[in-house]
mmCIF file of C-alpha atoms in Angstrom:
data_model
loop_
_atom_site.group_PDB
_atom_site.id
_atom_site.type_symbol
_atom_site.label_atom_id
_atom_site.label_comp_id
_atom_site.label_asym_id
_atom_site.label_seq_id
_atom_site.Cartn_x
_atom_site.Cartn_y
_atom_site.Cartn_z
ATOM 1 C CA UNK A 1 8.363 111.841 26.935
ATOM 2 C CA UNK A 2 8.898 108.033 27.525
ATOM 3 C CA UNK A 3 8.003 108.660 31.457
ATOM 4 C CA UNK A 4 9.703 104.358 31.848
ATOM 5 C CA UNK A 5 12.583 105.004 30.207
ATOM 6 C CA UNK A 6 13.294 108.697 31.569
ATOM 7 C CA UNK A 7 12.129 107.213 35.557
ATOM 8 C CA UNK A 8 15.051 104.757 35.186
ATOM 9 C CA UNK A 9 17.562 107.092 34.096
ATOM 10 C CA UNK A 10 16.541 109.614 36.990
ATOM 11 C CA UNK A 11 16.687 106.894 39.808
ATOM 12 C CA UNK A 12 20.251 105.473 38.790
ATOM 13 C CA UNK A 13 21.409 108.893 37.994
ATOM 14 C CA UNK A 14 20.547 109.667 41.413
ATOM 15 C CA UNK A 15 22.345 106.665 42.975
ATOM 16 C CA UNK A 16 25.426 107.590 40.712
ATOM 17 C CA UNK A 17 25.918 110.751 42.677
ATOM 18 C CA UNK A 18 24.331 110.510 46.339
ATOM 19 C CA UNK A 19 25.582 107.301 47.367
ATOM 20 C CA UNK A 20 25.528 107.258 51.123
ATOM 21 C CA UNK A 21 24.053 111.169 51.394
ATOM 22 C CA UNK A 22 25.076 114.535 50.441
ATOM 23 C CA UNK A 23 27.188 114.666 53.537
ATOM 24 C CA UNK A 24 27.972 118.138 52.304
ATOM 25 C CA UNK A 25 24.539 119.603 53.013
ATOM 26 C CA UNK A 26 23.831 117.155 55.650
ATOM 27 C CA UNK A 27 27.027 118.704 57.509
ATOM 28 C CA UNK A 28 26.514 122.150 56.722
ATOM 29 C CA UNK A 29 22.640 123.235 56.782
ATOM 30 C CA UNK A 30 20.159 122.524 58.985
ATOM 31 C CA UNK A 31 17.456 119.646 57.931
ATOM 32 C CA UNK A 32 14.765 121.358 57.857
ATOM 33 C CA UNK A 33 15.974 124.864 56.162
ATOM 34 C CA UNK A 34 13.746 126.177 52.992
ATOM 35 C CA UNK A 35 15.139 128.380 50.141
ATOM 36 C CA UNK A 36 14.421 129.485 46.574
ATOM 37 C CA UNK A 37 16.831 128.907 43.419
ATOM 38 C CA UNK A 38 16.886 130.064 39.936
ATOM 39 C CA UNK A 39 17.875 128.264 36.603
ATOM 40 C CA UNK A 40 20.039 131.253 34.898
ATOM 41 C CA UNK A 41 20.771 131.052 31.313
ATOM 42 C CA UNK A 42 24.427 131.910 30.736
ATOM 43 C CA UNK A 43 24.856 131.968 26.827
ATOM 44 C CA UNK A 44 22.248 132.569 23.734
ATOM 45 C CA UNK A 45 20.940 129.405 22.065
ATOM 46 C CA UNK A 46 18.353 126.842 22.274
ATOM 47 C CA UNK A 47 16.674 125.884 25.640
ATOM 48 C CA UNK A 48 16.085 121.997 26.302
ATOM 49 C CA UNK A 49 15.876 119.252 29.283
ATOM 50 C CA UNK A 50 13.025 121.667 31.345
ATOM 51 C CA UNK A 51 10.444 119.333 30.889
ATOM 52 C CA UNK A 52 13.247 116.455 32.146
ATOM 53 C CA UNK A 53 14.132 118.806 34.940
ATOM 54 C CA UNK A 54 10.781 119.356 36.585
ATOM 55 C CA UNK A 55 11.023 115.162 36.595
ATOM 56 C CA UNK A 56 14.206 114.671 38.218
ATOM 57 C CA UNK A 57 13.118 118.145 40.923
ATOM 58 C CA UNK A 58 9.482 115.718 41.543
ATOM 59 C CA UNK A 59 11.327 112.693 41.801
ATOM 60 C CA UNK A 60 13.588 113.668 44.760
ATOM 61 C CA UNK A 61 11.464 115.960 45.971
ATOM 62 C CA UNK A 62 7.908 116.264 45.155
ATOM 63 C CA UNK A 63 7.157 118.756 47.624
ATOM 64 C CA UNK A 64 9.368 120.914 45.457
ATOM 65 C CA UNK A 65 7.570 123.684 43.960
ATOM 66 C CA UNK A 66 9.010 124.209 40.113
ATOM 67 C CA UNK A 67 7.648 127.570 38.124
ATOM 68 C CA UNK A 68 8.781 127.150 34.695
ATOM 69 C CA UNK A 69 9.045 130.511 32.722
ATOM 70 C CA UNK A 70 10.575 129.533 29.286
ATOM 71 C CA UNK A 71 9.633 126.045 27.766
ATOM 72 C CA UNK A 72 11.626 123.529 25.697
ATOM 73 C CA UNK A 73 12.878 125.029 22.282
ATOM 74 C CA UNK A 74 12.808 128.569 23.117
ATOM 75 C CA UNK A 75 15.609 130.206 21.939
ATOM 76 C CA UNK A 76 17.316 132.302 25.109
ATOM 77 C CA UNK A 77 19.583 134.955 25.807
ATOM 78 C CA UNK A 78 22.485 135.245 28.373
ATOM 79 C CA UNK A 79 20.897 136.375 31.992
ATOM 80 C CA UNK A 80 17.210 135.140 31.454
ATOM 81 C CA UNK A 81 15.901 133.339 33.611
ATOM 82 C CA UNK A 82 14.584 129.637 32.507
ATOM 83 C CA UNK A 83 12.766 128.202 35.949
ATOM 84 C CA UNK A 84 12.518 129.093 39.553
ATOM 85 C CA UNK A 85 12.428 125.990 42.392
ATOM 86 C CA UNK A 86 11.756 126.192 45.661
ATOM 87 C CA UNK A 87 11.368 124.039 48.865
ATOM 88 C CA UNK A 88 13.936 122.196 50.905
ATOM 89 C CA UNK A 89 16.896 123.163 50.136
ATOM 90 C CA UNK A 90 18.723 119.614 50.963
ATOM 91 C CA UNK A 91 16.398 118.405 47.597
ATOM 92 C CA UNK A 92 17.078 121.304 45.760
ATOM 93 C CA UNK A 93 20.847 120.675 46.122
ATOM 94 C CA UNK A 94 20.704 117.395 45.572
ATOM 95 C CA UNK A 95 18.727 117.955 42.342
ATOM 96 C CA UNK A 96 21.152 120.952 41.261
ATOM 97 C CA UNK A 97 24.313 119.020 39.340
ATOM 98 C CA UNK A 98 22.095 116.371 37.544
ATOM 99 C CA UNK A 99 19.305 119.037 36.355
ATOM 100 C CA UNK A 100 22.306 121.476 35.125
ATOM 101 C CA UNK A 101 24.351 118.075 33.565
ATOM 102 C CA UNK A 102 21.089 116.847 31.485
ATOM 103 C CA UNK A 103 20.195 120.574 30.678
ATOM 104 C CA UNK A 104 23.266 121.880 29.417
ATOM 105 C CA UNK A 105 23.876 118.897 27.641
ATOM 106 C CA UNK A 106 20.494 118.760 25.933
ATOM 107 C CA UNK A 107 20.485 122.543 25.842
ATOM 108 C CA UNK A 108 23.878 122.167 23.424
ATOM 109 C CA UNK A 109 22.371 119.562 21.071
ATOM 110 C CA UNK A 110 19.131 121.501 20.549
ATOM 111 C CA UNK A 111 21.616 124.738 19.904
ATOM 112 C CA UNK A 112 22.922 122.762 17.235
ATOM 113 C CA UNK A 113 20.430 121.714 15.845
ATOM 114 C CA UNK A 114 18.725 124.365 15.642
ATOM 115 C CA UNK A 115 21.082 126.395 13.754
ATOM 116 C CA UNK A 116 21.897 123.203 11.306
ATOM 117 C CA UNK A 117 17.940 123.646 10.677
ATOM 118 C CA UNK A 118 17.746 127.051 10.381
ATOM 119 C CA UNK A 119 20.479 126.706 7.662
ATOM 120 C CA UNK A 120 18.315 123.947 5.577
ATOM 121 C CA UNK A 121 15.334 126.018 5.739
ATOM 122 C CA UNK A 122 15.464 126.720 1.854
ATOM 123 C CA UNK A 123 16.266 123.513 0.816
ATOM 124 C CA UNK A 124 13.553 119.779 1.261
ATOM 125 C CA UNK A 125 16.060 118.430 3.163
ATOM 126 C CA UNK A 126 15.787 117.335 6.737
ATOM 127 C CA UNK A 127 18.483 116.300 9.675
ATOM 128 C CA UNK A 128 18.962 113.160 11.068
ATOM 129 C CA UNK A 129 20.638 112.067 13.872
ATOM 130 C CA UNK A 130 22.828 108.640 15.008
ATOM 131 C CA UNK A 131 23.376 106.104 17.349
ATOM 132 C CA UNK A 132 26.859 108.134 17.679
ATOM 133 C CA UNK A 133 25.132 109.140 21.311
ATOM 134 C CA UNK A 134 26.552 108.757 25.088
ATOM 135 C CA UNK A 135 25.490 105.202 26.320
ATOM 136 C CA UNK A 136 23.094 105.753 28.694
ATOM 137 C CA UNK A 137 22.050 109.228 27.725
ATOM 138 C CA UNK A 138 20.301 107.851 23.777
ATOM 139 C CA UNK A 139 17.052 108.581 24.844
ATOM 140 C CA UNK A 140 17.732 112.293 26.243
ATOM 141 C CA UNK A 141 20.060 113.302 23.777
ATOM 142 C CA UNK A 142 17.881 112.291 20.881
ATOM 143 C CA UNK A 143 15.199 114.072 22.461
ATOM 144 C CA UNK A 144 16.858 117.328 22.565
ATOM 145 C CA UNK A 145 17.619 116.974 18.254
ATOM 146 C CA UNK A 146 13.804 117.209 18.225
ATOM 147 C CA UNK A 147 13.056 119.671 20.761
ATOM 148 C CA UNK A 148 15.721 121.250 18.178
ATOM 149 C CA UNK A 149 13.736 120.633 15.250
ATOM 150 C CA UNK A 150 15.780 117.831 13.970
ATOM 151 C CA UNK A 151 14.633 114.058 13.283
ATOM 152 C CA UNK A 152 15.117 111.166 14.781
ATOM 153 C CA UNK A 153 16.540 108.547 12.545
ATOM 154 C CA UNK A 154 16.249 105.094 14.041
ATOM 155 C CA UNK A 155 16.667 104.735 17.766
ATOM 156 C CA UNK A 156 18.455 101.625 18.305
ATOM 157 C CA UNK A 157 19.203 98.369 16.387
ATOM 158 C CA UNK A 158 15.893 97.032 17.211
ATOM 159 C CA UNK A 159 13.438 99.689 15.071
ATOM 160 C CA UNK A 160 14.852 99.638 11.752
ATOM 161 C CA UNK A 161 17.152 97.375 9.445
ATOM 162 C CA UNK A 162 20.183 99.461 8.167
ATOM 163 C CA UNK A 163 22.770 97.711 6.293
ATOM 164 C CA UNK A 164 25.811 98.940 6.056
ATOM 165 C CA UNK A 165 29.266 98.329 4.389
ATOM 166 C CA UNK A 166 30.211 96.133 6.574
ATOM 167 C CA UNK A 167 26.881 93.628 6.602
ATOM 168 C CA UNK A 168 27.736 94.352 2.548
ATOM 169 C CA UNK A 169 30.814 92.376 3.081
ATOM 170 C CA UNK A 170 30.004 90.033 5.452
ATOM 171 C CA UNK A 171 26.819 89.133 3.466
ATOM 172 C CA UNK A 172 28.716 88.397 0.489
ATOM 173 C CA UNK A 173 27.491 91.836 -1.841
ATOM 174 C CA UNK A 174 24.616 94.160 -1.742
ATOM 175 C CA UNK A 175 22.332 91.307 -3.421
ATOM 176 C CA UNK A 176 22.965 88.506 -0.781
ATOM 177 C CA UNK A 177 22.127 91.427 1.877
ATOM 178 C CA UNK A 178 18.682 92.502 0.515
ATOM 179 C CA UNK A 179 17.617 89.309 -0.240
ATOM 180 C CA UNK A 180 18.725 88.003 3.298
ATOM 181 C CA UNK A 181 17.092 90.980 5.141
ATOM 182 C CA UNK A 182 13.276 90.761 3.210
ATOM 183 C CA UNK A 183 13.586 86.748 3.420
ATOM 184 C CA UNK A 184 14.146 87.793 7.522
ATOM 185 C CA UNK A 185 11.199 90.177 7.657
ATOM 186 C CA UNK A 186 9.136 87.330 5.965
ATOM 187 C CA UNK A 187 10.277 84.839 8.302
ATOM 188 C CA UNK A 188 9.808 87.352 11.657
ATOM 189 C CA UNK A 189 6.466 89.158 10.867
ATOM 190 C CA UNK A 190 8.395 92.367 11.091
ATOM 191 C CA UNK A 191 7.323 95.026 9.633
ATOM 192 C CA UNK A 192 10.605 97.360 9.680
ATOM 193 C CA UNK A 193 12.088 100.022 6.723
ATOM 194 C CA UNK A 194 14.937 98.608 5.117
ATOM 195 C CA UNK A 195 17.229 101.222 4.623
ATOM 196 C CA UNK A 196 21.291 100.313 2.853
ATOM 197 C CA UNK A 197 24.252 102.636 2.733
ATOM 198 C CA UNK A 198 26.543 102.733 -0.627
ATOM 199 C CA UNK A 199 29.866 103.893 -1.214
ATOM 200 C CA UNK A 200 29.890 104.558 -4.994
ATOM 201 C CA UNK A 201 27.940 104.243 -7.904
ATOM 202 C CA UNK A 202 28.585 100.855 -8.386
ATOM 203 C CA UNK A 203 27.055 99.762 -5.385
ATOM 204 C CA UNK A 204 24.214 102.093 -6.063
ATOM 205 C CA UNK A 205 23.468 100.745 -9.343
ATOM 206 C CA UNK A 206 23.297 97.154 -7.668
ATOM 207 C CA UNK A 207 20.972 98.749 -5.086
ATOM 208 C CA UNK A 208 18.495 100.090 -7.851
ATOM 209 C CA UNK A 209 18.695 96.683 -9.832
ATOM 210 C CA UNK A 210 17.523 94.817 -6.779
ATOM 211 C CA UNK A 211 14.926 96.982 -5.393
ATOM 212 C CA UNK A 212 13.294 95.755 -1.899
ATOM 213 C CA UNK A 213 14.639 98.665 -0.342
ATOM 214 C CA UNK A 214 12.978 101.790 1.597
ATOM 215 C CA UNK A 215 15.834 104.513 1.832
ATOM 216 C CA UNK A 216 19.399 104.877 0.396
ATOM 217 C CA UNK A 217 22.072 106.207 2.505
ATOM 218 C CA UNK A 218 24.962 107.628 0.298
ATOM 219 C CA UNK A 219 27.863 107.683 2.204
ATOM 220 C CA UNK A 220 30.773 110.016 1.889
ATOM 221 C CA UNK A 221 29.783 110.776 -1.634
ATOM 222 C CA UNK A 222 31.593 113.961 -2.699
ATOM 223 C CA UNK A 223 29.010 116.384 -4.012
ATOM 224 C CA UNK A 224 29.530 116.105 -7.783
ATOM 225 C CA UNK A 225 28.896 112.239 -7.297
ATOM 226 C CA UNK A 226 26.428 113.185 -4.808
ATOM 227 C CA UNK A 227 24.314 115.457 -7.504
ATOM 228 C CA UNK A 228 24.857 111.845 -10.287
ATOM 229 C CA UNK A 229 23.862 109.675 -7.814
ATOM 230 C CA UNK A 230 20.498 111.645 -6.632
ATOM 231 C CA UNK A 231 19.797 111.742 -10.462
ATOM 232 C CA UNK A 232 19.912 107.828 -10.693
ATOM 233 C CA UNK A 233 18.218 107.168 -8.242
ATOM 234 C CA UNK A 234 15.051 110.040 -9.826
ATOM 235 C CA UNK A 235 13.164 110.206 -7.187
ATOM 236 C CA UNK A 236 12.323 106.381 -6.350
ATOM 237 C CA UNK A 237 13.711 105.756 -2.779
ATOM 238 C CA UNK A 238 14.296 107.813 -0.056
ATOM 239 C CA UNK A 239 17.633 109.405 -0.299
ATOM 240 C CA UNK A 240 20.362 110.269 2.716
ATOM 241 C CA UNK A 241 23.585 111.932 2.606
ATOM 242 C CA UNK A 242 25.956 111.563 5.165
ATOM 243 C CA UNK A 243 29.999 111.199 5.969
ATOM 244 C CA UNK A 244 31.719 114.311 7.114
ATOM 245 C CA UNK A 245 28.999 116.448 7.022
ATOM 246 C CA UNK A 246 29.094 119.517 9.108
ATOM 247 C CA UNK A 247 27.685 122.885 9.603
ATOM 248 C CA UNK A 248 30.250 124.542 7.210
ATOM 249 C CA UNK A 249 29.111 122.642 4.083
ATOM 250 C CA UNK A 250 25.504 121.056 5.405
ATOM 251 C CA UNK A 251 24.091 123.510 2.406
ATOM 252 C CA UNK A 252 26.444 121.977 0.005
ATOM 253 C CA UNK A 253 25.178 118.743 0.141
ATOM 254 C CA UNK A 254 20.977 119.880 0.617
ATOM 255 C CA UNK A 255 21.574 121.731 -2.710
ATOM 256 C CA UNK A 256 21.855 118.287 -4.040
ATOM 257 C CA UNK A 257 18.362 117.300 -3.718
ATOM 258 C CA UNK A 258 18.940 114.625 -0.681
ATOM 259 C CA UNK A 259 15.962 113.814 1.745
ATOM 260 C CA UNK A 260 18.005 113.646 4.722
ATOM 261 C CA UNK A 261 21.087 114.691 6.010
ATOM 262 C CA UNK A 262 22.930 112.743 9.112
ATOM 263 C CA UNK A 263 25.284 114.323 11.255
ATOM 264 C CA UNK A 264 26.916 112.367 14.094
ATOM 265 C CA UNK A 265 28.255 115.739 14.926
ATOM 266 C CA UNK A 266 24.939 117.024 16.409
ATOM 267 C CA UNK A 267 25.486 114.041 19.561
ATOM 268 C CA UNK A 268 29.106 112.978 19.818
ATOM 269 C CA UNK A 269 31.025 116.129 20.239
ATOM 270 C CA UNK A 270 28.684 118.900 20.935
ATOM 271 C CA UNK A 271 29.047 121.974 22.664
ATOM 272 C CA UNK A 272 26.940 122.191 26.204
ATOM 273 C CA UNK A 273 25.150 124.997 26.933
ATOM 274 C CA UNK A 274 26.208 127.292 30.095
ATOM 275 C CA UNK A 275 23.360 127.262 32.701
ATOM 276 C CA UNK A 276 23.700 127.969 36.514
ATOM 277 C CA UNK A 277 21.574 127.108 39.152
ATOM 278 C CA UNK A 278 22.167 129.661 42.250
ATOM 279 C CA UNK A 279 20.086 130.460 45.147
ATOM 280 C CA UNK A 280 17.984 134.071 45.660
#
């Protein structure tokens, strides 16, 4: 956990929502009132966030007491019981909608995950995630794909040089756009995988003629071109897959021999898990 980054997001995720005060609670309970609250799990799947829960709990309150009793990437059933919190129960309210938003959220992309995994489990191949993520929410939501046993692929434009079609074109070709991004490397002192994306053979075989490359991203190659294009390239780059991949035909493609499959699907229109927070 990136304690900076995930600090930030608590504090203005906090200002989002209290504003002024939780007039609500303020108007309703008395200051000083104590209670107890559990985290219930409301559907099966794959647990994630808890670790970024008992954060945001310490960070309005750190005279909460959290008791966790299932970890990050546990798989859970309907009616268990992930955490217990107790304390003032002004804190614990306030804490309640952003702890169940992050968790359910990051609870769904694990879920996912974790069953995309599961179903690459015979195969070499691994899955990647995107930058197709919720501004704001990168860091967390790329967090749960790992606490889901997925990989990270690059987190944002800064950590690894990926040229895609449309650098191709405004570079001038596949060439112009190698050449340009080792002659940039040189000139920076960066030392950053080069990774290009192709979208036929053509542009493959240009890709293997120049070399000065660190992974090949083959994008929505159908999977007999898939199976000639993981052929040419025998072995000598890193290979990815990716273009309307989902969980339906993620096997198709592994079959093929790629390194790495990436699936936008896992961030941008994911399923949250059900989770409750009530008070005993």
């Amino acid at each position: 956990m990136d304690k900076q980054i995930v600090d930030l997001f608590i504090k203005n995720a906090i200002a989002e929502d209290v504003g002024d005060g939780d007039h609500t609670s303020l108007s309703t309970i008395p200051k000083d009132t104590q209670g107890k609250a559990k985290l219930i799990v409301k559907e099966d799947g794959v647990l994630a966030g808890v670790e970024l829960a008992i954060e945001i709990f310490n960070q309005i309150d750190p005279a909460l007491k959290v008791d966790v009793l299932i970890n990050d990437g546990a798989i859970v059933k309907y009616g268990e019981i992930a955490l217990t919190v107790e304390g003032s129960t002004h804190s614990i309210l306030l804490a309640e909608r952003l702890v169940l938003n992050c968790m359910q959220r990051m609870s769904g992309i694990a879920t996912k995950t974790n069953r995309i995994v599961q179903l690459l489990k015979p195969y070499k191949t691994q899955v990647l995630d995107t930058r197709k993520t919720t501004p704001g929410l990168r860091y967390l939501e790329k967090w749960a794909v790992k606490i889901g046993g997925g990989v990270n692929h690059r987190i944002g434009l800064y950590d690894m040089i990926l040229i895609k079609d449309n650098h191709v074109d405004y570079a001038g070709g596949i060439a112009n756009a190698i050449i340009a991004a080792n002659a940039y490397l040189k000139i920076t002192n960066r030392k950053l995988a080069i990774e290009i994306e192709v979208r036929n053979l053509t542009e493959l075989n240009q890709v293997l003629a120049q070399g000065n490359v660190d992974r090949i991203m083959l994008d929505n190659f159908p999977i007999p071109l898939l199976k000639e294009a993981i052929a040419l390239i025998n072995g000598r780059f890193i290979t990815e897959a990716s273009g309307g991949i989902v969980e339906e035909n993620v096997t198709d493609y592994a079959a093929c021999g790629v390194d790495y499959i990436s699936m936008g699907a896992l961030t941008h229109s994911v399923k949250s898990l059900d989770l409750s927070l009530k008070a005993f």
